[in-house]
Backbone as JSON Lines, residues from 0, in Angstrom:
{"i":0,"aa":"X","n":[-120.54,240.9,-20.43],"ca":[-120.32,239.54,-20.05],"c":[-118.81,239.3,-20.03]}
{"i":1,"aa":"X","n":[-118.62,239.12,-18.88],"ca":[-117.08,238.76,-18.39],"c":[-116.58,237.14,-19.26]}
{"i":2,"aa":"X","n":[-115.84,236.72,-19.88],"ca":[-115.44,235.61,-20.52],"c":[-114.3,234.91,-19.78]}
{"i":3,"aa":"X","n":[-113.93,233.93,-19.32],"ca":[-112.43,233.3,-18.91],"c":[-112.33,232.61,-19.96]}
{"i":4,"aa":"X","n":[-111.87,232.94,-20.78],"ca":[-111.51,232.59,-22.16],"c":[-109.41,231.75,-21.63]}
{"i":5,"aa":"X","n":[-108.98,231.64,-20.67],"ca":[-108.31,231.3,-20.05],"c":[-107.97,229.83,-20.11]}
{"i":6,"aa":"X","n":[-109.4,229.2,-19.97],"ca":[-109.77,227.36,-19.84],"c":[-109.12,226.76,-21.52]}
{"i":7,"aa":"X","n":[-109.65,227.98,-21.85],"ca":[-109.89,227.15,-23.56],"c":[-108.4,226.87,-24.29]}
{"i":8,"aa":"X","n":[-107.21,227.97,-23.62],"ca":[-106.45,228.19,-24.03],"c":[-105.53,226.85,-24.32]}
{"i":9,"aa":"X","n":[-104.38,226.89,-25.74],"ca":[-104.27,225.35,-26.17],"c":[-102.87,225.29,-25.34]}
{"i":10,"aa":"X","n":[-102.5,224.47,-24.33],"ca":[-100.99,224.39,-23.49],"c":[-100.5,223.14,-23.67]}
{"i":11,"aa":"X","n":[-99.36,222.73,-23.88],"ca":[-99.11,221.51,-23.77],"c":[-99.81,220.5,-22.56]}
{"i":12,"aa":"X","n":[-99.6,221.35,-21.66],"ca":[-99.91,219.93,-20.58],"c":[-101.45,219.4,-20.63]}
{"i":13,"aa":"X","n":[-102.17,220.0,-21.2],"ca":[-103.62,219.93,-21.59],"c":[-103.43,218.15,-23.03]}
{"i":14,"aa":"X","n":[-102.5,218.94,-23.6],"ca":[-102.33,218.28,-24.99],"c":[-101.71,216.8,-24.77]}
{"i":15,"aa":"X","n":[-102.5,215.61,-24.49],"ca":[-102.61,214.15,-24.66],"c":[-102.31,213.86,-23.01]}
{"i":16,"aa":"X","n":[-102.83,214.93,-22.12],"ca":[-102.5,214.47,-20.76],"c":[-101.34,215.21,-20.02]}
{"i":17,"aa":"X","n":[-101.23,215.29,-18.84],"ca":[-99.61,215.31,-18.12],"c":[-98.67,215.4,-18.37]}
{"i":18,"aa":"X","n":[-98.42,213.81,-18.84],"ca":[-96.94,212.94,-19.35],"c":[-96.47,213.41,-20.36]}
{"i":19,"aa":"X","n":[-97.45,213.39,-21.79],"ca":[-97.11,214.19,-22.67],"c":[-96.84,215.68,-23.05]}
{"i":20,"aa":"X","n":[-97.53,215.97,-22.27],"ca":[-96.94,217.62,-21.97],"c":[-95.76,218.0,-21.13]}
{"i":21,"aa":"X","n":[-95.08,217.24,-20.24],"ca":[-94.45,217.28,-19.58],"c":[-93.06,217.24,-20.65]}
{"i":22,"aa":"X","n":[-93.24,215.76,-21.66],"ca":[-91.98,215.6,-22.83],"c":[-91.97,216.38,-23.51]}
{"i":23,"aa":"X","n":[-93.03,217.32,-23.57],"ca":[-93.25,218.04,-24.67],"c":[-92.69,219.81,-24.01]}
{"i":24,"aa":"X","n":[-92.38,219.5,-22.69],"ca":[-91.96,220.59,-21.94],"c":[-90.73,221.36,-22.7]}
{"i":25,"aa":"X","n":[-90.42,222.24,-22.6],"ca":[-89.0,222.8,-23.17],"c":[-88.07,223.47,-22.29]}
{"i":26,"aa":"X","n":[-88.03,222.97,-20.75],"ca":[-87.57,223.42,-20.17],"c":[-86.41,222.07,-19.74]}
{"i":27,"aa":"X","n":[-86.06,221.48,-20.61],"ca":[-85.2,220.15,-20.62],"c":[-85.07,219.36,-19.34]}
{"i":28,"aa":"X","n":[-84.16,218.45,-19.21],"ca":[-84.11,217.34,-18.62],"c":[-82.72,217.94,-17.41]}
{"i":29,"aa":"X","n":[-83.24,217.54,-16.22],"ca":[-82.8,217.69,-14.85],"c":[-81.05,216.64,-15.0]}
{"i":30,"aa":"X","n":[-79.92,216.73,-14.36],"ca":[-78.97,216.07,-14.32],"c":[-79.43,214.56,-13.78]}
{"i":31,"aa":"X","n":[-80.06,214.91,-12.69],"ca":[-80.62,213.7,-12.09],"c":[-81.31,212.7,-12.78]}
{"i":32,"aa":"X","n":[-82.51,213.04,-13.77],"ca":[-83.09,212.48,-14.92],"c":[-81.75,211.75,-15.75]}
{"i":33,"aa":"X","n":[-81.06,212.53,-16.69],"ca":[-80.06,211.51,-17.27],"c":[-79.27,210.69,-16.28]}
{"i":34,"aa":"X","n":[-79.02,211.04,-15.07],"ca":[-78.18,209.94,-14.46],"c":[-79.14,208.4,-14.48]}
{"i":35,"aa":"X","n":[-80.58,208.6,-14.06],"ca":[-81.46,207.41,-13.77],"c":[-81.67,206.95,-15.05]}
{"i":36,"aa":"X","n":[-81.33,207.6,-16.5],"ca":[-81.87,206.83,-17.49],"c":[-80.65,206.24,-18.15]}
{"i":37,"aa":"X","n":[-79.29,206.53,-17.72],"ca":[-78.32,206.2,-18.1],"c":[-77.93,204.92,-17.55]}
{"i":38,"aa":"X","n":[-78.26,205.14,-16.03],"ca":[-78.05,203.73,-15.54],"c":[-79.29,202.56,-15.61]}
{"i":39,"aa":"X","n":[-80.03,202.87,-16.0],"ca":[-81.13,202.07,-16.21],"c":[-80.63,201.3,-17.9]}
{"i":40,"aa":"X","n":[-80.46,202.07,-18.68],"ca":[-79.22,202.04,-19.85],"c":[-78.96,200.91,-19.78]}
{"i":41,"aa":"X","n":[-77.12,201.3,-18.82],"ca":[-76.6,200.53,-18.41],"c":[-76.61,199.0,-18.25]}
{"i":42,"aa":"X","n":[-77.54,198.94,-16.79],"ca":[-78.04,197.98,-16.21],"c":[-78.8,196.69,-17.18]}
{"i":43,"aa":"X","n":[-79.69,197.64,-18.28],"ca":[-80.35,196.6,-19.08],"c":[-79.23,195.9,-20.33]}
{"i":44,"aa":"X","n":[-78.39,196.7,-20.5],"ca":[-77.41,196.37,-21.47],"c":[-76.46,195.07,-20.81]}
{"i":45,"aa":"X","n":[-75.87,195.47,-19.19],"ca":[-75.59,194.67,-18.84],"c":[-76.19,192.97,-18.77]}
{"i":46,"aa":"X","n":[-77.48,193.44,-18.34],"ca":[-77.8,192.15,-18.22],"c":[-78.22,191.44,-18.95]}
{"i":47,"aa":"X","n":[-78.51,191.64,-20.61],"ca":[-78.5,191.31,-21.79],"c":[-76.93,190.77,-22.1]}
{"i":48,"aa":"X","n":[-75.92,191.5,-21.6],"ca":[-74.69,190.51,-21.97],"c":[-74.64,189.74,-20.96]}
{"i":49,"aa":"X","n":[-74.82,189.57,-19.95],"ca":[-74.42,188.76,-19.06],"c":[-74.95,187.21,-19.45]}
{"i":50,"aa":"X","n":[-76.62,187.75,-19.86],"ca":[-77.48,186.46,-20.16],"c":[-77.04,185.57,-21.27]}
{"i":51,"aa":"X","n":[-76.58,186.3,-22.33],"ca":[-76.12,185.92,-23.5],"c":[-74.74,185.25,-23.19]}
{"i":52,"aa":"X","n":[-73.75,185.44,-22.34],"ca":[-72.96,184.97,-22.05],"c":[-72.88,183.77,-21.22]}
{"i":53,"aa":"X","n":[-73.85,183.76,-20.82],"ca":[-74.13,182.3,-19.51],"c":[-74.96,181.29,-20.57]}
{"i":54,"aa":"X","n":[-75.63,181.84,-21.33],"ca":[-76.28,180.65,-22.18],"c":[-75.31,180.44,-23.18]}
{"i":55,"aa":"X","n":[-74.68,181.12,-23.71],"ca":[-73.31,180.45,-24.46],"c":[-72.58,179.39,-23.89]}
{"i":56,"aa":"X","n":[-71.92,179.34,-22.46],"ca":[-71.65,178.55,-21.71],"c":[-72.33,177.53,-21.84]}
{"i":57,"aa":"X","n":[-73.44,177.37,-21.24],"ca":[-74.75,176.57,-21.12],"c":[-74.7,175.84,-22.12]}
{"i":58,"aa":"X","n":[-74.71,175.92,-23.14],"ca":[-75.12,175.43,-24.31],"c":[-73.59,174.62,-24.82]}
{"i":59,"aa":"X","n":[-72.8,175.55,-24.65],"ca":[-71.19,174.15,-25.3],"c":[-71.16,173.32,-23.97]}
{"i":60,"aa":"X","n":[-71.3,173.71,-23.02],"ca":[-71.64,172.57,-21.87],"c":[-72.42,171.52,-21.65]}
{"i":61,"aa":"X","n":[-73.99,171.58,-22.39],"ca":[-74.65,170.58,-23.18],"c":[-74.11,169.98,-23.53]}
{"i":62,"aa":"X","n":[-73.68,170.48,-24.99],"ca":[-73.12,170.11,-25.9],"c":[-72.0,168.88,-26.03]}
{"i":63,"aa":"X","n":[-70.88,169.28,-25.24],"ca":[-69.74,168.36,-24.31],"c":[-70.63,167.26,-23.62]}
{"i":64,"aa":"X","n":[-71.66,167.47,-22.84],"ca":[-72.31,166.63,-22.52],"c":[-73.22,165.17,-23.05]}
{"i":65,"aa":"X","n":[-73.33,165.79,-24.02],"ca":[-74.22,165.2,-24.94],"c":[-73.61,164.27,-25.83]}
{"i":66,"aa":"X","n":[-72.0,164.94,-26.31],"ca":[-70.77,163.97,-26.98],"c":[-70.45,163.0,-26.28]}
{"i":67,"aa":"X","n":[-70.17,163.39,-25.38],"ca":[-69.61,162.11,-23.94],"c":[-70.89,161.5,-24.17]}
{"i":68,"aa":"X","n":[-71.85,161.78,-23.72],"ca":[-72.95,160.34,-23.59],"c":[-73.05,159.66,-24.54]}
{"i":69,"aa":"X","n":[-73.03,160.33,-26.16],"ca":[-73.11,158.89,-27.27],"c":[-71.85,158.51,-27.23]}
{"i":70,"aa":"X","n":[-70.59,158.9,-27.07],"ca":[-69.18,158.02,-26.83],"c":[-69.39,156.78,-26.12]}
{"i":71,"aa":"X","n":[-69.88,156.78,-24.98],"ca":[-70.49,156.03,-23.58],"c":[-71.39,155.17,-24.06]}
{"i":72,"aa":"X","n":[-72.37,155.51,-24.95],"ca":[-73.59,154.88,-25.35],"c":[-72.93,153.86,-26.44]}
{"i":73,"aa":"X","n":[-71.78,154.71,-27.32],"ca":[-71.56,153.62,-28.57],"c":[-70.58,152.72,-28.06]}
{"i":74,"aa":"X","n":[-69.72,153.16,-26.9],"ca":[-69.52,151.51,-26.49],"c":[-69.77,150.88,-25.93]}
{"i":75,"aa":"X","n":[-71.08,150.88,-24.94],"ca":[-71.82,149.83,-24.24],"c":[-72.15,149.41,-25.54]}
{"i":76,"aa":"X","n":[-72.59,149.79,-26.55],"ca":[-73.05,149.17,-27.68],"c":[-72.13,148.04,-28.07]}
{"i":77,"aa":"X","n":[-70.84,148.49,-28.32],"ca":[-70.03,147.75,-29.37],"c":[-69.7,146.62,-27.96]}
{"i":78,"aa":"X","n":[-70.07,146.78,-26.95],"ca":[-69.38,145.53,-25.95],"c":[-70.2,144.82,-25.99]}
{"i":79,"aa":"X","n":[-71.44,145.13,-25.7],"ca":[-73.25,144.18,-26.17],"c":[-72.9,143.12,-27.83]}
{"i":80,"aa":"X","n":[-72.27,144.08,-28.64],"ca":[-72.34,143.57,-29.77],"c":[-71.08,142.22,-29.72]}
{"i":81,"aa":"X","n":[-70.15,142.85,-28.87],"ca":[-69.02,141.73,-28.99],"c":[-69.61,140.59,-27.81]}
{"i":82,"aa":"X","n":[-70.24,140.93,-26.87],"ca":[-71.05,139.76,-25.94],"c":[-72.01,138.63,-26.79]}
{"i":83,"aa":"X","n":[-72.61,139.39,-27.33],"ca":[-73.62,138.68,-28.03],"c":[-73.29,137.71,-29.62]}
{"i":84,"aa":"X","n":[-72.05,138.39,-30.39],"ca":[-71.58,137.53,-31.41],"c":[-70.19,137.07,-31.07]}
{"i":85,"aa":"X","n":[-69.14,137.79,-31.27],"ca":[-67.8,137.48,-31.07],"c":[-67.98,136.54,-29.95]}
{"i":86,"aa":"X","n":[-68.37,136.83,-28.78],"ca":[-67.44,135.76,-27.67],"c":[-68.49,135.1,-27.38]}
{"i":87,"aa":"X","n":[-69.69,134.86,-28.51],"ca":[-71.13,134.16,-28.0],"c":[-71.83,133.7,-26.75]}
{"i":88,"aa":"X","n":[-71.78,134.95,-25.97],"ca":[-72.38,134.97,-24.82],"c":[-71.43,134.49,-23.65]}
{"i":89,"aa":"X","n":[-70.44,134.51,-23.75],"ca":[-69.9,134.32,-22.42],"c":[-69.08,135.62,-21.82]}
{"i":90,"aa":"X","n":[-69.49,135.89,-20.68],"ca":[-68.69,137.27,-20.34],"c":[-67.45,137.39,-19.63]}
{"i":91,"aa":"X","n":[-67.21,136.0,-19.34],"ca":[-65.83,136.06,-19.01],"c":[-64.88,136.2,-20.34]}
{"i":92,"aa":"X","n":[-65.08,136.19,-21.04],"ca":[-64.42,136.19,-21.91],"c":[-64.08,138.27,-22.76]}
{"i":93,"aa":"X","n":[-65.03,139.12,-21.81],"ca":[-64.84,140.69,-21.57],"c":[-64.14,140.96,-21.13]}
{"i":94,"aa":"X","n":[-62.97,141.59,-21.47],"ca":[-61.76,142.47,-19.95],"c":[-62.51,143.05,-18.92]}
{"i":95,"aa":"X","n":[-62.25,142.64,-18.08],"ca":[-62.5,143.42,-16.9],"c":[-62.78,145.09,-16.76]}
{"i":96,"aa":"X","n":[-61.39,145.59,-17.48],"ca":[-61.56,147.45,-16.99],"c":[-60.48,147.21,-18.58]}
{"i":97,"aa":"X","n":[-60.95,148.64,-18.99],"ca":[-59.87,148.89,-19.61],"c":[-60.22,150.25,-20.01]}
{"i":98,"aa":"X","n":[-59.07,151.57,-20.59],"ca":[-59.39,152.81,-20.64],"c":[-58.54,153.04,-22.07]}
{"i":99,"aa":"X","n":[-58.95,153.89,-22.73],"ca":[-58.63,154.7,-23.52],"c":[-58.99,156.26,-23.69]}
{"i":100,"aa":"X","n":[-58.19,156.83,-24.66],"ca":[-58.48,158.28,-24.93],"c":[-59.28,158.66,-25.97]}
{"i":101,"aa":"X","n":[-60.62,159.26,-25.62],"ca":[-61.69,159.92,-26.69],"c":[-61.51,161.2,-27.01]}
{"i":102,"aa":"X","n":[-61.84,161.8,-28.34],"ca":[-61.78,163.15,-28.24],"c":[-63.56,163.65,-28.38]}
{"i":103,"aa":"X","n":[-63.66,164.8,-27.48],"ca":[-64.88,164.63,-26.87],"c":[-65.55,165.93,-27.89]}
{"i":104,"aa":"X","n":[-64.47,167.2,-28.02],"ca":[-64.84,168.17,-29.03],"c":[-63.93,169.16,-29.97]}
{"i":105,"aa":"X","n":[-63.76,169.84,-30.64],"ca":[-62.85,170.32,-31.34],"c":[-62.5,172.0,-30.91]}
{"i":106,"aa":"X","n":[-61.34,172.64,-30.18],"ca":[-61.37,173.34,-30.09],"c":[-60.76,174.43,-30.53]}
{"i":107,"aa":"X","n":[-60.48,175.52,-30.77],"ca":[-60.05,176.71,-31.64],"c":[-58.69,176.43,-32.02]}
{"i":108,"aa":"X","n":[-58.01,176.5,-32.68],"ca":[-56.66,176.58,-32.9],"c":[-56.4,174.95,-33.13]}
{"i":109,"aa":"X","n":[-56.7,174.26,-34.29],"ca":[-56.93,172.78,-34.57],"c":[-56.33,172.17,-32.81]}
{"i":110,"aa":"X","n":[-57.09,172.52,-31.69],"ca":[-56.77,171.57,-30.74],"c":[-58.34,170.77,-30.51]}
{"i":111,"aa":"X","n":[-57.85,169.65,-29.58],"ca":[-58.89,168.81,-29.35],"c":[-59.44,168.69,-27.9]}
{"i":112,"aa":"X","n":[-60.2,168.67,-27.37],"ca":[-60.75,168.32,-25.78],"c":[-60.78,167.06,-25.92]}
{"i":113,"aa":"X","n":[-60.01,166.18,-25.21],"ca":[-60.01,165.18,-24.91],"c":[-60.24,164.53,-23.62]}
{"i":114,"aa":"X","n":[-61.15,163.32,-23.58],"ca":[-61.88,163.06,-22.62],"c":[-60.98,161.38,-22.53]}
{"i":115,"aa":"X","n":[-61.12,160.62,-20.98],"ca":[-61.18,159.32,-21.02],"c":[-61.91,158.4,-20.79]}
{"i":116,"aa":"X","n":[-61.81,157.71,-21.7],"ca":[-62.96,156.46,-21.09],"c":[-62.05,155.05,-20.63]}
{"i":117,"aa":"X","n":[-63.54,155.15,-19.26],"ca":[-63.11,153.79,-18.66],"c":[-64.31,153.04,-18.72]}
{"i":118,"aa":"X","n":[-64.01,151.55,-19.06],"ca":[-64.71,150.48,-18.58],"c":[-64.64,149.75,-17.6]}
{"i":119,"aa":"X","n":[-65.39,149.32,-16.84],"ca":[-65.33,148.58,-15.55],"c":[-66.32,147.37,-15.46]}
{"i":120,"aa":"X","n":[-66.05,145.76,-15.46],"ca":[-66.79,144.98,-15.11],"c":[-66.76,144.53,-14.15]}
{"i":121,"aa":"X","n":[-68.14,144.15,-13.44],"ca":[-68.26,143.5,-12.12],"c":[-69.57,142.36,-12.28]}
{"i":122,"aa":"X","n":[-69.07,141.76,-11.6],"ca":[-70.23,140.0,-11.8],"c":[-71.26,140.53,-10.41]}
{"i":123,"aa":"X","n":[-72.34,140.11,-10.82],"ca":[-73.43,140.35,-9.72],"c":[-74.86,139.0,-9.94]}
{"i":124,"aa":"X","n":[-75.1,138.72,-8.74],"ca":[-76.05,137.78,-8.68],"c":[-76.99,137.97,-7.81]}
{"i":125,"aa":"X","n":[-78.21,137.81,-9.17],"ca":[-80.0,138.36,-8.75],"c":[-80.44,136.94,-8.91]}
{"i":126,"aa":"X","n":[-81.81,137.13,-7.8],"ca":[-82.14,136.06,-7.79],"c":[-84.25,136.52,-8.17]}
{"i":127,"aa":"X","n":[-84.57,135.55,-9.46],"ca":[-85.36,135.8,-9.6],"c":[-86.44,134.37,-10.02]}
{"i":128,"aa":"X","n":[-87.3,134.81,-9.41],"ca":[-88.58,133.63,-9.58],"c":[-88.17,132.0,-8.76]}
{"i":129,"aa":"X","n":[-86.78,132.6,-7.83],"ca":[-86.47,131.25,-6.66],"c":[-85.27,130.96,-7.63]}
{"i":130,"aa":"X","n":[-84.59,131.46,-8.54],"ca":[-83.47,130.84,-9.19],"c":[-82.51,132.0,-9.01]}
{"i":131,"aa":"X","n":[-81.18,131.37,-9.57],"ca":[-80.27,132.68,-9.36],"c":[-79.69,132.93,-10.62]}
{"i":132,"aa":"X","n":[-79.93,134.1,-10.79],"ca":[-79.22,134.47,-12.33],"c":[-78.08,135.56,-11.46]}
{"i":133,"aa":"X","n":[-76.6,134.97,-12.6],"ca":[-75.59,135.67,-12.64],"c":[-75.54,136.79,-14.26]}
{"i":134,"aa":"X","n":[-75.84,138.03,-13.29],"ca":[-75.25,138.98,-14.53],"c":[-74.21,139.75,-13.84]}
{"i":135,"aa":"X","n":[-73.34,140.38,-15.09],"ca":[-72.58,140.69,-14.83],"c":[-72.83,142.57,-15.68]}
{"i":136,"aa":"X","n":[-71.97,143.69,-14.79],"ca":[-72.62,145.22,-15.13],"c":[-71.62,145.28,-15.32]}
{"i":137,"aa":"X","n":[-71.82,146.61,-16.6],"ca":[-70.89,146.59,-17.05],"c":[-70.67,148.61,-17.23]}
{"i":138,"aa":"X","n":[-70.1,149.07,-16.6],"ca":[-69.79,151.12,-16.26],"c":[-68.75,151.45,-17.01]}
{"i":139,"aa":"X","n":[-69.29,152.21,-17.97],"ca":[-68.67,153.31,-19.26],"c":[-68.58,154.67,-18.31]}
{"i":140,"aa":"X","n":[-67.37,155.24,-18.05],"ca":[-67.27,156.66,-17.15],"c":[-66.33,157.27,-18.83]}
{"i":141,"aa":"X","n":[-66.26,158.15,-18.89],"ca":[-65.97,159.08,-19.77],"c":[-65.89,160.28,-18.42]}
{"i":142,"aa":"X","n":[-64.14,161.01,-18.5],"ca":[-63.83,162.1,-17.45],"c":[-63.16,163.1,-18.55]}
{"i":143,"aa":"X","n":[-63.53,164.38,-18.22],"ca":[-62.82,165.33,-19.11],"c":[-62.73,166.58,-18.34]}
{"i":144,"aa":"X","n":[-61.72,167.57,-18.56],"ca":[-61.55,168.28,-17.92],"c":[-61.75,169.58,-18.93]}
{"i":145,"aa":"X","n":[-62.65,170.43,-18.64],"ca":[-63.39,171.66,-18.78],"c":[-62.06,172.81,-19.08]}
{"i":146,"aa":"X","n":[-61.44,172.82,-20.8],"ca":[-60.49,174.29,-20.61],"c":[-60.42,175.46,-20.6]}
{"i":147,"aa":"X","n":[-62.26,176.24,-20.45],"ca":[-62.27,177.22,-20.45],"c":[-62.33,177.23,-18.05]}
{"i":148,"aa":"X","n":[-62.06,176.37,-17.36],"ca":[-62.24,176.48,-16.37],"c":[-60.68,175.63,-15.68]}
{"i":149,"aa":"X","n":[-60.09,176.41,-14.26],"ca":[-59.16,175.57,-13.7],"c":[-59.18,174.15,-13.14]}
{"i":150,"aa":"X","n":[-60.54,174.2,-12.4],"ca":[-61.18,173.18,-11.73],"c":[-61.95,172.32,-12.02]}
{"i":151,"aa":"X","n":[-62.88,173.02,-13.13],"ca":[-64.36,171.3,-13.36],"c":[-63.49,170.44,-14.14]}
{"i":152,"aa":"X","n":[-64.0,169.46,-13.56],"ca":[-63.65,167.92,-14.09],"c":[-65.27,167.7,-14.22]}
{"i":153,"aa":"X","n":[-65.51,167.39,-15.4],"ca":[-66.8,166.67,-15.78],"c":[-66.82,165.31,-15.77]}
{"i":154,"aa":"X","n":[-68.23,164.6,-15.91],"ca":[-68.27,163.0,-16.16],"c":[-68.83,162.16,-16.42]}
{"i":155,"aa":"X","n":[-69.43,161.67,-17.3],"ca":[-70.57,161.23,-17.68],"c":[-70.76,159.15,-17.53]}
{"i":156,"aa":"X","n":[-71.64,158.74,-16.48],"ca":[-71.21,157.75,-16.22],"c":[-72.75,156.29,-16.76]}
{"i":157,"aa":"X","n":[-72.57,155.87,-17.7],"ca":[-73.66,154.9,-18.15],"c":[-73.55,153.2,-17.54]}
{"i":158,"aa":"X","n":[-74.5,152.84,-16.7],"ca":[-74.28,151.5,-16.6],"c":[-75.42,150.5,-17.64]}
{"i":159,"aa":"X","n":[-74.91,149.28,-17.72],"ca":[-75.58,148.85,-18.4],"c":[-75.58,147.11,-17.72]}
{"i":160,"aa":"X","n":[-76.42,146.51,-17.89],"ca":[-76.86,145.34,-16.82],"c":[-76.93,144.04,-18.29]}
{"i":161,"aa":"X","n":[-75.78,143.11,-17.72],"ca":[-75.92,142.14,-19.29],"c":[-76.19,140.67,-18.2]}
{"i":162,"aa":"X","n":[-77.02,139.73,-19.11],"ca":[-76.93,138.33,-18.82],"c":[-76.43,137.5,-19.46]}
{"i":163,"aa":"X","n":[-76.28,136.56,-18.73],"ca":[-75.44,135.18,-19.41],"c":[-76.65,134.37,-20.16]}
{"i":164,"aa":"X","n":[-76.46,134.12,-20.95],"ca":[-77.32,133.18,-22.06],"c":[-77.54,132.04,-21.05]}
């Protein structure tokens, strides 16, 4: 009785499939192979910094964003507050425009990003239920200029709509 005792024999490529026999090969890795796994490497490394670097951005750019709007927010506040007690409801009695300098965030080397704010009033007349009500709006712009960039000028602009008692 003739045997092919041949089949049975134990080879890697038999041993967990193909793929694994193939790693398990000892006839090593082709130039071509490390070039594709090097740049694949590469490529993923890259774009792990890249990502990490744009959401860093992203995020102090929020951030700046987010300062300017409660700056904006706390003085429509404090002008509401001076409308409503100090000059007891009369709005002529609001400056018109006026600007000052905010500091918007703190940056490396005890410097500051500094932003400006402007106020701007304008009288406007709605007419509601057949009568005419005079209100007068009142635009908080906060402008700052971006120093990790030559060009952005940012700006964050809140209006707010007041009536006359």
């Amino acid at each position: 009785m003739n045997c092919n005792c041949s089949r049975f024999y134990y080879s890697p490529e038999y041993a967990g499939g193909r793929v694994f026999g193939l790693l398990r090969s000892e006839k090593g890795m082709t130039i071509l192979e490390v070039l594709v796994t090097s740049l694949i490497i590469v490529f993923t490394l890259m774009s792990i910094y890249i990502g990490v670097v744009y959401a860093e951005k992203t995020v102090l750019q929020n951030y700046r964003d987010r300062a300017a709007t409660l700056l904006a927010s706390g003085e429509l506040e404090k002008i509401y507050f001076d409308f409503s007690t100090v000059y007891n409801g009369d709005p002529n009695r609001i400056p018109n425009r006026y600007s000052k300098d905010v500091v918007i965030d703190l940056l490396p080397k005890n410097k500051k990003l500094q932003g400006r704010l402007m106020m701007d009033k304008t009288f406007q007349n709605e007419f509601v239920s057949g009568s005419m009500i005079r209100a007068f709006i009142v635009n908080v712009t906060i402008e700052w200029k971006e120093p990790t960039s030559k060009m952005a000028k940012r700006s964050i602009v809140l209006r707010e709509d007041f009536y006359a008692r």
